[in-house]
Amino acid sequence: MAQATERLQRYLEDELGACRTEDVEQRLDELSTLETALEVEQVTTELDVLSSLANETRYTLVRVLVGAQEELCVCELHAVVDVTESGLSHALSQLVDAGLVTGRKDGRWKKYRATNRAITLITVLEGSVSDE
Amino acid sequence: MAQATERLQRYLEDELGACRTEDVEQRLDELSTLETALEVEQVTTELDVLSSLANETRYTLVRVLVGAQEELCVCELHAVVDVTESGLSHALSQLVDAGLVTGRKDGRWKKYRATNRAITLITVLEGSVSDE
DNA sequence: CTAGCATATGAGAACTTAGTCATATAATAC
DNA sequence: GTATTATATGACTAAGTTCTCATATGCTAG
């Protein structure tokens, strides 16, 4: 980190014209404040949500559930993804953990529904990618 | 898929009371419509965006850039993540590819800035995770 | 209460990714 | 020009992820 700090010092000298050790300290402080603006726990949750969506199988499941606007049975979801039933189960349980879908047992069938979190995220992501 | 289709048939019988082969066909059709509602290319882009964000190093970089509301030098970004300069470069170039940040050369320094896409996504994600 | 069906879970093989070191490029200072 | 500094790229390894098969659980129909 020593070398990196020296570089930051040279950069600040370049930008500000002059730069003392305190200026570097202060800048490091500001940067660290930006980095820790969020609770570690919240960032962890956000990363879980992102990782859960960042996979073709799981993303397809969420897109379909959001599009359906109703709960769908596992056996219906099986028709839209190309994995075994076991793989489908794993995918759905990861999505439940990330708070993107909820599951409900209905007799011998199990039905899943997209959460508001999933609806919001998918909607915004699709919007941000389509109008570029 | 044959076995899966049989299950879907049993499910629809259970739900609708009756179910002919055409009903199964129609449901499969509806599901496939949901799945292909988006262009393959757009889904690919969306998955790229999600995968790029779904990593602690890259997510931190984007969060900091969004929070900073201004461009930051690579040497400043180096202070907030725990990787080598090389790793930082790799991370930033993946973020550029995903359209989440843009880079600009300024003399011997290189500065990065969050794109609107990044700002929107981070804002919505943080909102959706904090109010649960 | 047993058999069969729907879904879940665990362990492990195949693939993917993140980071590192070595090296390349490109700007500046001398 | 050459040396130095800032960042990028390529090749590789370690670690992580995503599936699959085997097996478990828990309904329900008979």
Coordinates of N, CA and C in Angstrom, one line a residue, chain B residues 34-124:
Chain B
L34 N -43.5 -16.4 -22.5 CA -42.9 -15.6 -21.4 C -41.4 -15.7 -21.4
E35 N -40.9 -16.8 -21.7 CA -39.4 -17.0 -21.7 C -38.7 -16.2 -22.8
T36 N -39.4 -16.2 -24.0 CA -38.7 -15.5 -25.1 C -39.2 -14.1 -25.3
A37 N -39.9 -13.5 -24.3 CA -40.4 -12.2 -24.4 C -39.3 -11.2 -24.8
L38 N -38.1 -11.5 -24.3 CA -36.9 -10.6 -24.6 C -36.0 -11.2 -25.6
E39 N -35.4 -10.3 -26.5 CA -34.4 -10.8 -27.4 C -33.2 -11.5 -26.7
V40 N -32.7 -12.5 -27.3 CA -31.6 -13.2 -26.7 C -30.4 -12.3 -26.4
E41 N -30.2 -11.4 -27.4 CA -29.1 -10.4 -27.2 C -29.3 -9.6 -26.0
Q42 N -30.5 -9.1 -25.8 CA -30.7 -8.3 -24.6 C -30.5 -9.0 -23.3
V43 N -31.0 -10.3 -23.3 CA -30.8 -11.1 -22.1 C -29.3 -11.3 -21.8
T44 N -28.5 -11.5 -22.9 CA -27.1 -11.7 -22.8 C -26.4 -10.5 -22.1
T45 N -26.8 -9.3 -22.6 CA -26.3 -8.1 -22.1 C -26.7 -7.9 -20.6
E46 N -27.9 -8.3 -20.3 CA -28.4 -8.2 -18.9 C -27.5 -9.1 -18.0
L47 N -27.3 -10.3 -18.5 CA -26.5 -11.2 -17.7 C -25.0 -10.7 -17.5
D48 N -24.5 -10.1 -18.6 CA -23.2 -9.5 -18.5 C -23.1 -8.4 -17.4
V49 N -24.2 -7.6 -17.4 CA -24.2 -6.5 -16.4 C -24.3 -7.1 -15.0
L50 N -25.2 -8.1 -14.8 CA -25.3 -8.8 -13.5 C -24.0 -9.4 -13.1
S51 N -23.4 -10.2 -14.0 CA -22.1 -10.9 -13.6 C -21.0 -9.9 -13.2
S52 N -21.0 -8.8 -13.9 CA -20.0 -7.8 -13.6 C -20.2 -7.2 -12.3
L53 N -21.4 -7.0 -11.9 CA -21.7 -6.5 -10.5 C -21.5 -7.5 -9.4
A54 N -21.7 -8.7 -9.8 CA -21.7 -9.8 -8.8 C -20.4 -10.3 -8.3
N55 N -19.6 -9.3 -7.9 CA -18.2 -9.6 -7.4 C -17.8 -8.5 -6.5
E56 N -17.3 -8.9 -5.3 CA -17.0 -7.9 -4.3 C -16.2 -6.7 -4.8
T57 N -15.1 -7.0 -5.4 CA -14.1 -6.0 -5.9 C -14.9 -5.1 -6.9
R58 N -15.5 -5.6 -7.9 CA -16.1 -4.8 -8.9 C -17.3 -4.0 -8.3
Y59 N -18.1 -4.7 -7.4 CA -19.2 -4.0 -6.9 C -18.8 -2.8 -6.0
T60 N -17.7 -3.0 -5.3 CA -17.2 -1.9 -4.5 C -16.8 -0.7 -5.4
L61 N -16.1 -1.0 -6.5 CA -15.6 0.0 -7.4 C -16.9 0.8 -7.9
V62 N -17.9 0.1 -8.3 CA -19.1 0.8 -8.8 C -19.8 1.6 -7.7
R63 N -19.9 1.0 -6.5 CA -20.5 1.7 -5.4 C -19.8 3.0 -5.1
V64 N -18.4 2.9 -5.1 CA -17.6 4.1 -4.8 C -17.8 5.2 -5.9
L65 N -17.7 4.7 -7.1 CA -17.9 5.7 -8.2 C -19.2 6.3 -8.2
V66 N -20.3 5.6 -7.9 CA -21.6 6.1 -7.9 C -21.7 7.1 -6.7
G67 N -21.2 6.7 -5.6 CA -21.2 7.6 -4.4 C -20.4 8.9 -4.6
A68 N -19.3 8.8 -5.3 CA -18.4 9.9 -5.5 C -19.1 11.0 -6.4
Q69 N -19.9 10.6 -7.3 CA -20.6 11.5 -8.2 C -19.6 12.4 -9.0
E70 N -18.4 11.8 -9.2 CA -17.4 12.5 -10.1 C -16.5 11.4 -10.5
E71 N -15.6 11.7 -11.5 CA -14.7 10.7 -11.9 C -13.5 10.6 -10.9
L72 N -13.0 9.3 -10.8 CA -11.9 9.1 -9.9 C -10.8 8.5 -10.7
C73 N -9.6 8.8 -10.2 CA -8.4 8.2 -10.8 C -8.2 6.8 -10.4
V74 N -7.6 6.0 -11.3 CA -7.3 4.6 -10.9 C -6.5 4.5 -9.6
C75 N -5.6 5.5 -9.4 CA -4.8 5.4 -8.2 C -5.6 5.7 -6.9
E76 N -6.8 6.4 -7.1 CA -7.7 6.6 -6.0 C -8.5 5.4 -5.7
L77 N -8.9 4.8 -6.8 CA -9.7 3.5 -6.7 C -8.9 2.4 -6.1
H78 N -7.6 2.4 -6.3 CA -6.8 1.4 -5.8 C -6.8 1.4 -4.2
A79 N -7.1 2.6 -3.7 CA -7.2 2.7 -2.2 C -8.4 2.0 -1.6
V80 N -9.4 1.7 -2.4 CA -10.7 1.2 -1.8 C -10.8 -0.3 -2.0
V81 N -10.0 -0.9 -2.9 CA -10.1 -2.4 -3.1 C -8.8 -3.1 -2.8
D82 N -8.9 -4.4 -2.5 CA -7.8 -5.1 -2.0 C -7.3 -6.0 -3.1
V83 N -6.9 -5.5 -4.2 CA -6.3 -6.3 -5.2 C -5.0 -5.6 -5.8
T84 N -4.3 -6.3 -6.6 CA -3.1 -5.6 -7.2 C -3.6 -4.7 -8.3
E85 N -2.6 -3.8 -8.8 CA -3.0 -2.9 -9.8 C -3.5 -3.6 -11.1
S86 N -2.9 -4.8 -11.3 CA -3.3 -5.6 -12.4 C -4.8 -6.1 -12.3
G87 N -5.0 -6.6 -11.1 CA -6.4 -7.0 -10.8 C -7.4 -5.9 -10.9
L88 N -7.0 -4.7 -10.5 CA -7.9 -3.5 -10.6 C -8.2 -3.2 -12.0
S89 N -7.1 -3.2 -12.8 CA -7.3 -3.0 -14.3 C -8.3 -4.0 -14.9
H90 N -8.1 -5.2 -14.6 CA -9.0 -6.3 -15.1 C -10.4 -5.9 -14.7
A91 N -10.6 -5.6 -13.4 CA -11.9 -5.3 -12.9 C -12.5 -4.1 -13.7
L92 N -11.8 -3.1 -13.8 CA -12.3 -1.9 -14.5 C -12.7 -2.2 -15.9
S93 N -11.8 -3.0 -16.6 CA -12.1 -3.2 -18.0 C -13.4 -4.0 -18.2
Q94 N -13.6 -4.9 -17.2 CA -14.9 -5.7 -17.3 C -16.1 -4.8 -17.0
L95 N -15.9 -3.8 -16.2 CA -17.0 -2.9 -15.9 C -17.3 -2.0 -17.1
V96 N -16.2 -1.6 -17.8 CA -16.4 -0.8 -19.0 C -17.2 -1.6 -20.0
D97 N -16.8 -2.9 -20.2 CA -17.5 -3.8 -21.2 C -19.0 -3.9 -20.9
A98 N -19.3 -3.9 -19.6 CA -20.7 -4.0 -19.2 C -21.5 -2.7 -19.2
G99 N -20.8 -1.7 -19.6 CA -21.4 -0.4 -19.7 C -21.7 0.2 -18.3
L100 N -21.0 -0.1 -17.3 CA -21.2 0.4 -16.0 C -20.3 1.5 -15.6
V101 N -19.2 1.6 -16.2 CA -18.3 2.8 -16.0 C -17.7 3.2 -17.4
T102 N -17.2 4.4 -17.4 CA -16.5 4.8 -18.6 C -15.1 5.3 -18.2
G103 N -14.1 5.2 -19.0 CA -12.8 5.6 -18.7 C -12.3 6.7 -19.6
R104 N -11.4 7.6 -19.1 CA -11.0 8.7 -19.9 C -9.5 9.0 -19.5
K105 N -8.7 9.1 -20.5 CA -7.3 9.4 -20.2 C -7.1 10.8 -20.0
D106 N -6.3 11.1 -18.9 CA -6.0 12.5 -18.6 C -4.5 12.6 -18.4
G107 N -3.7 12.9 -19.4 CA -2.3 12.8 -19.2 C -1.8 11.4 -18.9
R108 N -1.0 11.3 -17.8 CA -0.6 10.0 -17.5 C -1.5 9.3 -16.6
W109 N -2.6 9.9 -16.2 CA -3.6 9.3 -15.3 C -4.8 8.9 -16.1
K110 N -5.5 7.9 -15.5 CA -6.7 7.5 -16.2 C -7.9 7.6 -15.2
K111 N -9.0 8.2 -15.6 CA -10.1 8.4 -14.7 C -11.3 7.7 -15.1
Y112 N -12.0 7.2 -14.1 CA -13.2 6.4 -14.4 C -14.4 7.1 -13.7
R113 N -15.6 6.9 -14.4 CA -16.8 7.5 -13.9 C -17.9 6.5 -14.0
A114 N -18.9 6.5 -13.1 CA -20.1 5.6 -13.2 C -21.0 6.1 -14.3
T115 N -21.6 5.2 -15.1 CA -22.6 5.5 -16.1 C -24.0 5.6 -15.4
N116 N -24.9 6.2 -16.2 CA -26.3 6.2 -15.7 C -26.8 4.8 -15.3
R117 N -26.4 3.9 -16.2 CA -26.9 2.5 -15.9 C -26.4 2.1 -14.5
A118 N -25.2 2.4 -14.2 CA -24.7 2.0 -12.9 C -25.4 2.7 -11.8
I119 N -25.6 4.0 -12.0 CA -26.3 4.8 -11.0 C -27.7 4.3 -10.7
T120 N -28.4 4.0 -11.8 CA -29.8 3.5 -11.6 C -29.8 2.2 -10.9
L121 N -29.0 1.3 -11.4 CA -29.0 -0.1 -10.8 C -28.6 -0.1 -9.3
I122 N -27.5 0.6 -9.0 CA -27.1 0.6 -7.6 C -28.1 1.3 -6.7
T123 N -28.7 2.4 -7.2 CA -29.7 3.0 -6.4 C -30.9 2.1 -6.1
V124 N -31.4 1.5 -7.1 CA -32.6 0.6 -7.0 C -32.2 -0.6 -6.1

